[in-house]
């Protein structure tokens, strides 16, 4: 039996224990936040984005004069950006668009993502189509509205490596072109 006038351990040390528990729980929460938001090689973490459901849109508008509209024909120089996935590293006939690769990605153990930028006369732009859905694999832009031509960064060779994905960007006489990027399984 304990004497009634002697304080128990909880009463005597209770406030110190509560403060210590609060300090420990704050440290644990900070560690959990650091673990839950791993940063990538480029310093971008998941917390940089508000939500997976958010849509990021960049709109560029320019007034086209009547004279420019009158001069539009097949001889104008335009930019075409091709983007597709292919299962082989060579010039395969199987080219799959982004929408279809979501459906059939489990069929392939290794895929290559190809982005190609071409500047030519409108008539000389070759059409490429998805082997699954026959949808377009390219977008054409006026050269002054092309996202690659108007980008601020134009270097000779840029090698970006993140984990096992390598993407080589080359700028030639006809503009920028992204060579193959492999996504090993």
Coordinates of N, CA and C in Angstrom, one line a residue:
X1 N 0.8 -1.2 0.0 CA 0.0 0.0 0.0 C 0.9 1.2 0.0
X2 N 0.4 2.2 -0.8 CA 1.2 3.4 -0.8 C 0.6 4.4 0.2
X3 N 1.5 5.2 0.8 CA 0.9 6.3 1.6 C 0.2 7.3 0.8
X4 N -0.8 7.9 1.3 CA -1.6 8.9 0.6 C -1.0 10.2 0.3
X5 N -0.1 10.6 1.2 CA 0.5 12.0 1.0 C 1.8 11.9 0.1
X6 N 2.2 10.8 -0.3 CA 3.4 10.7 -1.2 C 2.9 10.8 -2.6
X7 N 3.4 11.7 -3.4 CA 2.9 11.9 -4.8 C 3.4 10.7 -5.7
X8 N 2.5 10.3 -6.6 CA 2.9 9.1 -7.5 C 3.8 9.6 -8.5
X9 N 4.4 8.7 -9.3 CA 5.4 9.1 -10.3 C 4.7 9.9 -11.4
X10 N 3.5 9.6 -11.8 CA 2.8 10.4 -12.8 C 2.6 11.8 -12.4
X11 N 2.2 12.0 -11.1 CA 2.0 13.4 -10.6 C 3.3 14.1 -10.5
X12 N 4.4 13.4 -10.1 CA 5.7 14.1 -9.9 C 6.4 14.4 -11.2
X13 N 6.3 13.5 -12.1 CA 7.1 13.7 -13.4 C 6.2 13.8 -14.6
X14 N 4.9 14.0 -14.4 CA 3.9 14.0 -15.5 C 4.2 15.1 -16.5
X15 N 4.5 16.3 -16.0 CA 4.7 17.4 -17.0 C 5.9 17.3 -17.8
X16 N 7.0 16.8 -17.2 CA 8.2 16.5 -17.9 C 8.0 15.5 -19.0
X17 N 7.3 14.4 -18.7 CA 7.1 13.4 -19.6 C 6.2 13.9 -20.8
X18 N 5.2 14.7 -20.5 CA 4.4 15.2 -21.6 C 5.2 16.1 -22.5
X19 N 6.1 16.9 -22.0 CA 6.9 17.8 -22.8 C 7.8 17.0 -23.7
X20 N 8.4 16.0 -23.1 CA 9.4 15.1 -23.8 C 8.6 14.3 -24.9
X21 N 7.4 13.8 -24.6 CA 6.7 13.1 -25.6 C 6.3 14.1 -26.8
X22 N 6.0 15.3 -26.5 CA 5.6 16.3 -27.5 C 6.8 16.6 -28.4
X23 N 8.0 16.7 -27.8 CA 9.2 17.0 -28.6 C 9.5 15.8 -29.5
X24 N 9.4 14.6 -28.9 CA 9.7 13.4 -29.7 C 8.7 13.2 -30.8
X25 N 7.4 13.5 -30.6 CA 6.4 13.4 -31.6 C 6.6 14.4 -32.7
X26 N 7.0 15.6 -32.4 CA 7.3 16.6 -33.4 C 8.5 16.1 -34.3
X27 N 9.5 15.6 -33.7 CA 10.7 15.1 -34.4 C 10.2 13.9 -35.3
X28 N 9.4 13.0 -34.8 CA 8.9 11.9 -35.6 C 8.1 12.4 -36.8
X29 N 7.2 13.4 -36.6 CA 6.4 13.9 -37.7 C 7.3 14.5 -38.7
X30 N 8.4 15.2 -38.4 CA 9.3 15.8 -39.3 C 10.0 14.7 -40.1
X31 N 10.4 13.6 -39.4 CA 11.1 12.5 -40.1 C 10.1 11.8 -41.1
X32 N 8.8 11.6 -40.7 CA 7.9 11.0 -41.5 C 7.6 11.9 -42.7
X33 N 7.5 13.2 -42.6 CA 7.3 14.1 -43.7 C 8.5 14.0 -44.7
X34 N 9.7 13.9 -44.2 CA 10.9 13.8 -45.1 C 10.8 12.4 -45.8
X35 N 10.4 11.4 -45.1 CA 10.4 10.1 -45.8 C 9.2 10.0 -46.8
X36 N 8.1 10.6 -46.5 CA 6.9 10.5 -47.4 C 7.1 11.4 -48.6
X37 N 8.0 12.3 -48.7 CA 8.2 13.1 -49.8 C 9.6 13.0 -50.4
X38 N 9.9 11.9 -51.0 CA 11.3 11.7 -51.5 C 11.5 12.6 -52.7
X39 N 12.7 13.3 -52.7 CA 13.0 14.2 -53.8 C 13.6 13.4 -54.9
X40 N 13.4 13.8 -56.1 CA 14.0 13.2 -57.3 C 15.4 13.7 -57.5
X41 N 16.0 13.2 -58.5 CA 17.4 13.7 -58.8 C 17.4 15.2 -59.2
X42 N 16.3 15.7 -59.7 CA 16.2 17.1 -60.1 C 15.7 18.0 -59.0
X43 N 15.5 17.5 -57.8 CA 15.1 18.4 -56.7 C 13.6 18.7 -56.7
X44 N 12.8 18.0 -57.5 CA 11.4 18.2 -57.5 C 10.7 17.1 -56.7
X45 N 9.9 17.5 -55.7 CA 9.3 16.5 -54.9 C 7.8 16.5 -55.2
X46 N 7.1 15.5 -54.7 CA 5.6 15.4 -54.9 C 4.9 16.6 -54.3
X47 N 5.5 17.2 -53.3 CA 4.8 18.4 -52.7 C 4.8 19.6 -53.6
X48 N 5.6 19.6 -54.7 CA 5.6 20.7 -55.7 C 4.3 20.8 -56.5
X49 N 3.5 19.7 -56.5 CA 2.3 19.6 -57.2 C 1.1 19.6 -56.2
X50 N 0.1 20.4 -56.6 CA -1.1 20.5 -55.7 C -1.8 19.1 -55.5
X51 N -2.0 18.5 -56.6 CA -2.8 17.2 -56.6 C -2.5 16.5 -57.9
X52 N -2.7 15.2 -57.9 CA -2.6 14.4 -59.1 C -3.7 14.7 -60.1
X53 N -4.8 15.3 -59.6 CA -6.0 15.6 -60.4 C -5.9 17.0 -61.1
X54 N -4.9 17.8 -60.6 CA -4.7 19.1 -61.2 C -4.2 19.0 -62.6
X55 N -4.6 20.0 -63.4 CA -4.2 20.0 -64.8 C -3.4 21.3 -65.0
X56 N -2.2 21.1 -65.5 CA -1.2 22.2 -65.7 C -1.3 22.6 -67.2
X57 N -1.7 23.9 -67.4 CA -2.0 24.3 -68.8 C -1.2 25.6 -69.0
X58 N -0.5 25.7 -70.2 CA 0.2 26.9 -70.6 C -0.4 27.3 -71.9
X59 N -0.9 28.5 -72.0 CA -1.6 29.0 -73.2 C -0.8 30.1 -73.8
X60 N -0.5 30.1 -75.1 CA 0.1 31.2 -75.8 C -0.8 31.6 -76.9
X61 N -1.0 32.9 -76.9 CA -1.9 33.5 -78.0 C -1.1 34.6 -78.7
X62 N -1.4 34.6 -80.0 CA -0.8 35.6 -80.9 C -1.7 36.0 -82.0
X63 N -1.9 37.3 -82.2 CA -2.8 37.7 -83.3 C -2.1 37.5 -84.6
X64 N -2.8 36.8 -85.5 CA -2.3 36.5 -86.9 C -2.9 37.6 -87.8
X65 N -2.1 38.3 -88.5 CA -2.6 39.3 -89.4 C -3.2 38.7 -90.7
X66 N -4.0 39.5 -91.4 CA -4.6 39.0 -92.6 C -3.5 38.7 -93.6
X67 N -2.5 39.4 -93.7 CA -1.4 39.2 -94.6 C -0.7 37.8 -94.3
X68 N -0.6 37.5 -93.1 CA 0.0 36.2 -92.7 C -0.9 35.0 -93.1
X69 N -2.2 35.2 -92.9 CA -3.2 34.2 -93.3 C -3.2 34.0 -94.8
X70 N -3.1 35.1 -95.6 CA -3.0 34.9 -97.0 C -1.8 34.2 -97.5
X71 N -0.7 34.3 -96.8 CA 0.5 33.6 -97.2 C 0.6 32.2 -96.8
X72 N -0.3 31.7 -96.0 CA -0.3 30.3 -95.5 C -0.6 29.3 -96.7
X73 N 0.4 28.5 -97.0 CA 0.2 27.4 -98.0 C 1.2 26.3 -97.7
X74 N 1.3 25.4 -98.6 CA 2.1 24.2 -98.3 C 3.6 24.4 -98.4
X75 N 4.0 25.6 -98.9 CA 5.4 25.9 -99.0 C 6.0 26.6 -97.7
X76 N 5.1 26.9 -96.8 CA 5.6 27.6 -95.6 C 6.4 26.5 -94.7
X77 N 7.4 27.0 -94.0 CA 8.1 26.1 -93.1 C 7.4 26.0 -91.8
X78 N 7.2 24.8 -91.3 CA 6.6 24.5 -90.1 C 7.4 23.5 -89.3
X79 N 7.1 23.4 -88.0 CA 7.8 22.4 -87.2 C 6.8 21.3 -86.9
X80 N 7.3 20.1 -86.9 CA 6.5 18.9 -86.5 C 7.2 18.2 -85.3
X81 N 6.5 17.9 -84.3 CA 7.0 17.2 -83.2 C 6.3 15.8 -83.2
X82 N 7.2 14.8 -83.3 CA 6.7 13.4 -83.3 C 7.0 12.8 -81.9
X83 N 6.0 12.1 -81.3 CA 6.3 11.5 -80.0 C 5.5 10.1 -80.1
X84 N 6.3 9.1 -79.8 CA 5.7 7.7 -79.8 C 6.6 6.8 -79.0
X85 N 6.1 5.6 -78.7 CA 6.8 4.5 -78.1 C 7.0 3.4 -79.0
X86 N 8.2 2.7 -79.0 CA 8.5 1.6 -79.8 C 9.2 0.5 -79.0
X87 N 8.9 -0.7 -79.3 CA 9.5 -1.8 -78.5 C 11.0 -2.1 -78.8
X88 N 11.4 -1.7 -80.0 CA 12.8 -2.0 -80.4 C 13.6 -0.7 -80.5
X89 N 14.9 -0.8 -80.5 CA 15.8 0.3 -80.6 C 16.0 0.8 -82.1
X90 N 15.7 -0.1 -83.0 CA 15.9 0.3 -84.4 C 14.7 1.0 -85.0
X91 N 14.7 1.3 -86.3 CA 13.5 1.9 -86.9 C 12.4 0.9 -87.1
X92 N 11.7 0.6 -86.0 CA 10.6 -0.3 -86.0 C 9.4 0.2 -86.7
X93 N 8.6 -0.7 -87.3 CA 7.4 -0.2 -87.9 C 6.3 -0.1 -86.8
X94 N 6.5 -0.7 -85.6 CA 5.5 -0.6 -84.6 C 5.8 0.7 -83.8
X95 N 4.8 1.6 -83.9 CA 4.9 2.9 -83.2 C 3.6 3.1 -82.4
X96 N 3.6 3.3 -81.1 CA 2.4 3.3 -80.3 C 2.3 4.7 -79.6
X97 N 1.1 5.3 -79.7 CA 0.8 6.6 -79.1 C 0.7 6.5 -77.6
X98 N 0.7 7.6 -76.9 CA 0.7 7.7 -75.5 C -0.6 7.1 -74.9
X99 N -1.7 7.3 -75.6 CA -3.0 6.8 -75.1 C -3.0 5.3 -75.1
X100 N -2.5 4.7 -76.2 CA -2.6 3.3 -76.4 C -1.5 2.6 -75.5
X101 N -0.4 3.2 -75.2 CA 0.6 2.6 -74.4 C 0.1 2.4 -73.0
X102 N -0.8 3.2 -72.5 CA -1.4 3.0 -71.2 C -2.2 1.7 -71.2
X103 N -2.9 1.4 -72.3 CA -3.7 0.1 -72.4 C -2.8 -1.1 -72.5
X104 N -1.8 -1.0 -73.3 CA -1.0 -2.2 -73.7 C 0.4 -2.3 -73.1
X105 N 0.7 -1.5 -72.1 CA 2.1 -1.4 -71.6 C 2.5 -2.7 -71.0
X106 N 1.6 -3.6 -70.5 CA 2.0 -4.8 -69.9 C 2.5 -5.9 -70.9
X107 N 2.3 -5.6 -72.2 CA 2.7 -6.5 -73.3 C 4.2 -6.4 -73.5
X108 N 4.9 -5.4 -73.1 CA 6.3 -5.1 -73.4 C 7.2 -5.1 -72.2
X109 N 8.3 -5.8 -72.3 CA 9.2 -5.7 -71.1 C 10.2 -4.5 -71.2
X110 N 10.4 -4.0 -72.4 CA 11.2 -2.8 -72.6 C 10.6 -2.0 -73.7
X111 N 10.6 -0.7 -73.5 CA 10.0 0.3 -74.4 C 11.0 1.4 -74.6
X112 N 11.0 2.0 -75.8 CA 11.8 3.2 -76.1 C 10.8 4.4 -76.3
X113 N 11.0 5.5 -75.7 CA 10.2 6.7 -76.0 C 11.0 7.5 -77.0
X114 N 10.3 7.9 -78.1 CA 11.0 8.7 -79.1 C 10.3 10.0 -79.3
X115 N 11.1 11.1 -79.2 CA 10.5 12.4 -79.5 C 11.4 13.0 -80.6
X116 N 10.8 13.4 -81.7 CA 11.6 13.9 -82.8 C 11.0 15.3 -83.2
X117 N 11.9 16.2 -83.5 CA 11.5 17.6 -83.9 C 12.0 17.8 -85.3
X118 N 11.2 18.1 -86.3 CA 11.5 18.4 -87.6 C 11.0 19.7 -88.1
X119 N 11.9 20.4 -88.8 CA 11.4 21.7 -89.4 C 11.5 21.5 -91.0
X120 N 10.4 21.7 -91.7 CA 10.4 21.5 -93.1 C 9.2 22.3 -93.7
X121 N 9.1 22.2 -95.0 CA 7.9 22.8 -95.6 C 6.7 21.9 -95.2
X122 N 5.5 22.5 -95.1 CA 4.3 21.8 -94.7 C 4.1 20.6 -95.6
X123 N 4.3 20.7 -96.8 CA 4.1 19.5 -97.7 C 5.1 18.4 -97.5
X124 N 6.3 18.7 -96.9 CA 7.3 17.7 -96.7 C 7.2 17.0 -95.4
X125 N 6.3 17.4 -94.5 CA 6.1 16.8 -93.2 C 5.5 15.4 -93.4
X126 N 6.2 14.4 -93.0 CA 5.6 13.0 -93.2 C 4.6 12.7 -92.0
X127 N 3.6 12.0 -92.4 CA 2.6 11.6 -91.3 C 3.0 10.3 -90.7
X128 N 2.9 10.2 -89.4 CA 3.1 9.0 -88.7 C 1.8 8.7 -87.9
X129 N 1.5 7.4 -87.8 CA 0.2 7.0 -87.2 C 0.5 5.9 -86.2
X130 N -0.3 5.8 -85.2 CA -0.2 4.7 -84.2 C -0.6 3.4 -84.8
X131 N 0.1 2.3 -84.6 CA -0.2 1.0 -85.1 C -1.4 0.4 -84.4
X132 N -1.8 0.9 -83.2 CA -2.9 0.4 -82.5 C -4.2 1.1 -82.9
X133 N -4.2 2.4 -82.8 CA -5.5 3.1 -83.0 C -5.5 4.0 -84.3
X134 N -4.4 4.0 -85.0 CA -4.3 4.8 -86.3 C -4.4 6.4 -86.0
X135 N -4.2 6.8 -84.8 CA -4.2 8.2 -84.4 C -2.8 8.9 -84.8
X136 N -2.8 10.2 -84.9 CA -1.6 10.9 -85.3 C -0.6 10.8 -84.2
X137 N 0.7 10.7 -84.6 CA 1.8 10.7 -83.7 C 2.6 12.0 -83.8
X138 N 2.0 13.0 -84.5 CA 2.7 14.2 -84.6 C 1.8 15.4 -84.5
X139 N 2.4 16.6 -84.1 CA 1.7 17.8 -84.1 C 2.5 18.8 -84.9
X140 N 1.9 19.6 -85.7 CA 2.6 20.7 -86.4 C 2.3 22.0 -85.8
X141 N 3.3 22.9 -85.9 CA 3.3 24.2 -85.3 C 3.9 25.2 -86.3
X142 N 3.5 26.5 -86.4 CA 4.3 27.5 -87.0 C 5.6 27.6 -86.3
X143 N 6.7 27.9 -87.0 CA 8.0 27.9 -86.4 C 8.1 28.9 -85.2
X144 N 7.4 30.0 -85.3 CA 7.4 30.9 -84.2 C 6.5 30.6 -83.0
X145 N 5.8 29.5 -83.1 CA 5.0 29.0 -82.0 C 5.4 27.6 -81.5
X146 N 6.4 27.1 -82.1 CA 6.9 25.7 -81.7 C 7.5 25.8 -80.3
X147 N 7.1 24.9 -79.4 CA 7.7 24.9 -78.0 C 9.2 24.5 -78.0
X148 N 9.7 23.8 -78.9 CA 11.1 23.5 -78.9 C 11.9 24.6 -79.5
X149 N 11.5 25.2 -80.6 CA 12.2 26.3 -81.2 C 12.2 27.5 -80.4
X150 N 11.1 27.8 -79.6 CA 11.0 29.0 -78.8 C 11.5 28.8 -77.4
X151 N 12.0 27.6 -77.1 CA 12.5 27.4 -75.7 C 13.8 28.2 -75.4
X152 N 14.0 28.6 -74.2 CA 15.1 29.4 -73.8 C 16.4 28.7 -73.8
X153 N 16.3 27.4 -73.5 CA 17.6 26.6 -73.4 C 17.8 25.9 -74.7
X154 N 18.9 26.3 -75.4 CA 19.3 25.7 -76.7 C 20.8 25.4 -76.6
X155 N 21.1 24.2 -76.1 CA 22.5 23.8 -76.0 C 22.8 22.8 -77.1
X156 N 24.1 22.6 -77.3 CA 24.5 21.7 -78.3 C 24.2 20.2 -77.9
X157 N 24.6 19.8 -76.8 CA 24.3 18.4 -76.3 C 23.9 18.5 -74.8
X158 N 22.8 18.0 -74.5 CA 22.4 17.9 -73.1 C 22.1 16.4 -72.8
X159 N 22.8 15.9 -71.8 CA 22.5 14.5 -71.4 C 21.8 14.6 -70.0
X160 N 20.6 14.1 -69.9 CA 19.9 14.1 -68.6 C 19.8 12.7 -68.2
X161 N 20.2 12.4 -67.1 CA 20.2 11.0 -66.6 C 19.4 11.0 -65.2
X162 N 18.4 10.2 -65.2 CA 17.6 10.0 -64.0 C 17.4 8.5 -63.8
X163 N 18.0 8.0 -62.8 CA 18.0 6.6 -62.5 C 18.6 5.8 -63.7
X164 N 17.8 5.1 -64.4 CA 18.3 4.3 -65.6 C 17.8 4.9 -66.9
X165 N 17.2 6.1 -66.9 CA 16.6 6.7 -68.1 C 17.6 7.7 -68.7
X166 N 18.0 7.5 -69.9 CA 18.9 8.5 -70.5 C 18.2 9.1 -71.7
X167 N 18.3 10.4 -71.8 CA 17.6 11.2 -72.9 C 18.7 12.1 -73.4
X168 N 19.0 12.0 -74.7 CA 20.0 12.8 -75.4 C 19.3 13.8 -76.3
X169 N 19.6 15.1 -76.1 CA 19.0 16.1 -76.9 C 20.1 16.7 -77.8
X170 N 19.8 16.7 -79.1 CA 20.7 17.2 -80.1 C 20.1 18.3 -80.9
X171 N 20.9 19.3 -81.2 CA 20.4 20.4 -82.0 C 21.2 20.4 -83.3
X172 N 20.6 20.1 -84.4 CA 21.2 20.0 -85.7 C 20.8 21.2 -86.5
X173 N 21.1 21.2 -87.8 CA 20.8 22.3 -88.7 C 19.3 22.4 -88.9
X174 N 18.6 21.4 -88.7 CA 17.1 21.4 -88.9 C 16.3 21.6 -87.6
X175 N 17.0 21.9 -86.5 CA 16.3 22.1 -85.2 C 16.7 21.1 -84.2
X176 N 15.9 21.0 -83.2 CA 16.2 20.1 -82.1 C 15.6 18.7 -82.3
X177 N 16.3 17.7 -81.8 CA 15.7 16.4 -82.0 C 16.1 15.6 -80.7
X178 N 15.1 14.9 -80.1 CA 15.4 14.1 -79.0 C 15.6 12.7 -79.5
X179 N 16.8 12.1 -79.2 CA 17.0 10.7 -79.6 C 16.3 9.8 -78.6
X180 N 16.5 8.6 -78.7 CA 15.8 7.6 -77.9 C 16.1 7.6 -76.5
X181 N 15.0 7.4 -75.7 CA 15.2 7.3 -74.2 C 14.6 5.9 -73.8
X182 N 15.4 5.1 -73.1 CA 15.0 3.8 -72.8 C 14.4 3.8 -71.4
X183 N 13.4 3.0 -71.2 CA 12.7 2.8 -69.9 C 12.7 1.3 -69.6
X184 N 13.8 0.9 -69.0 CA 13.9 -0.6 -68.7 C 12.9 -1.0 -67.7
X185 N 12.5 -2.2 -67.8 CA 11.5 -2.8 -66.9 C 12.2 -3.2 -65.6

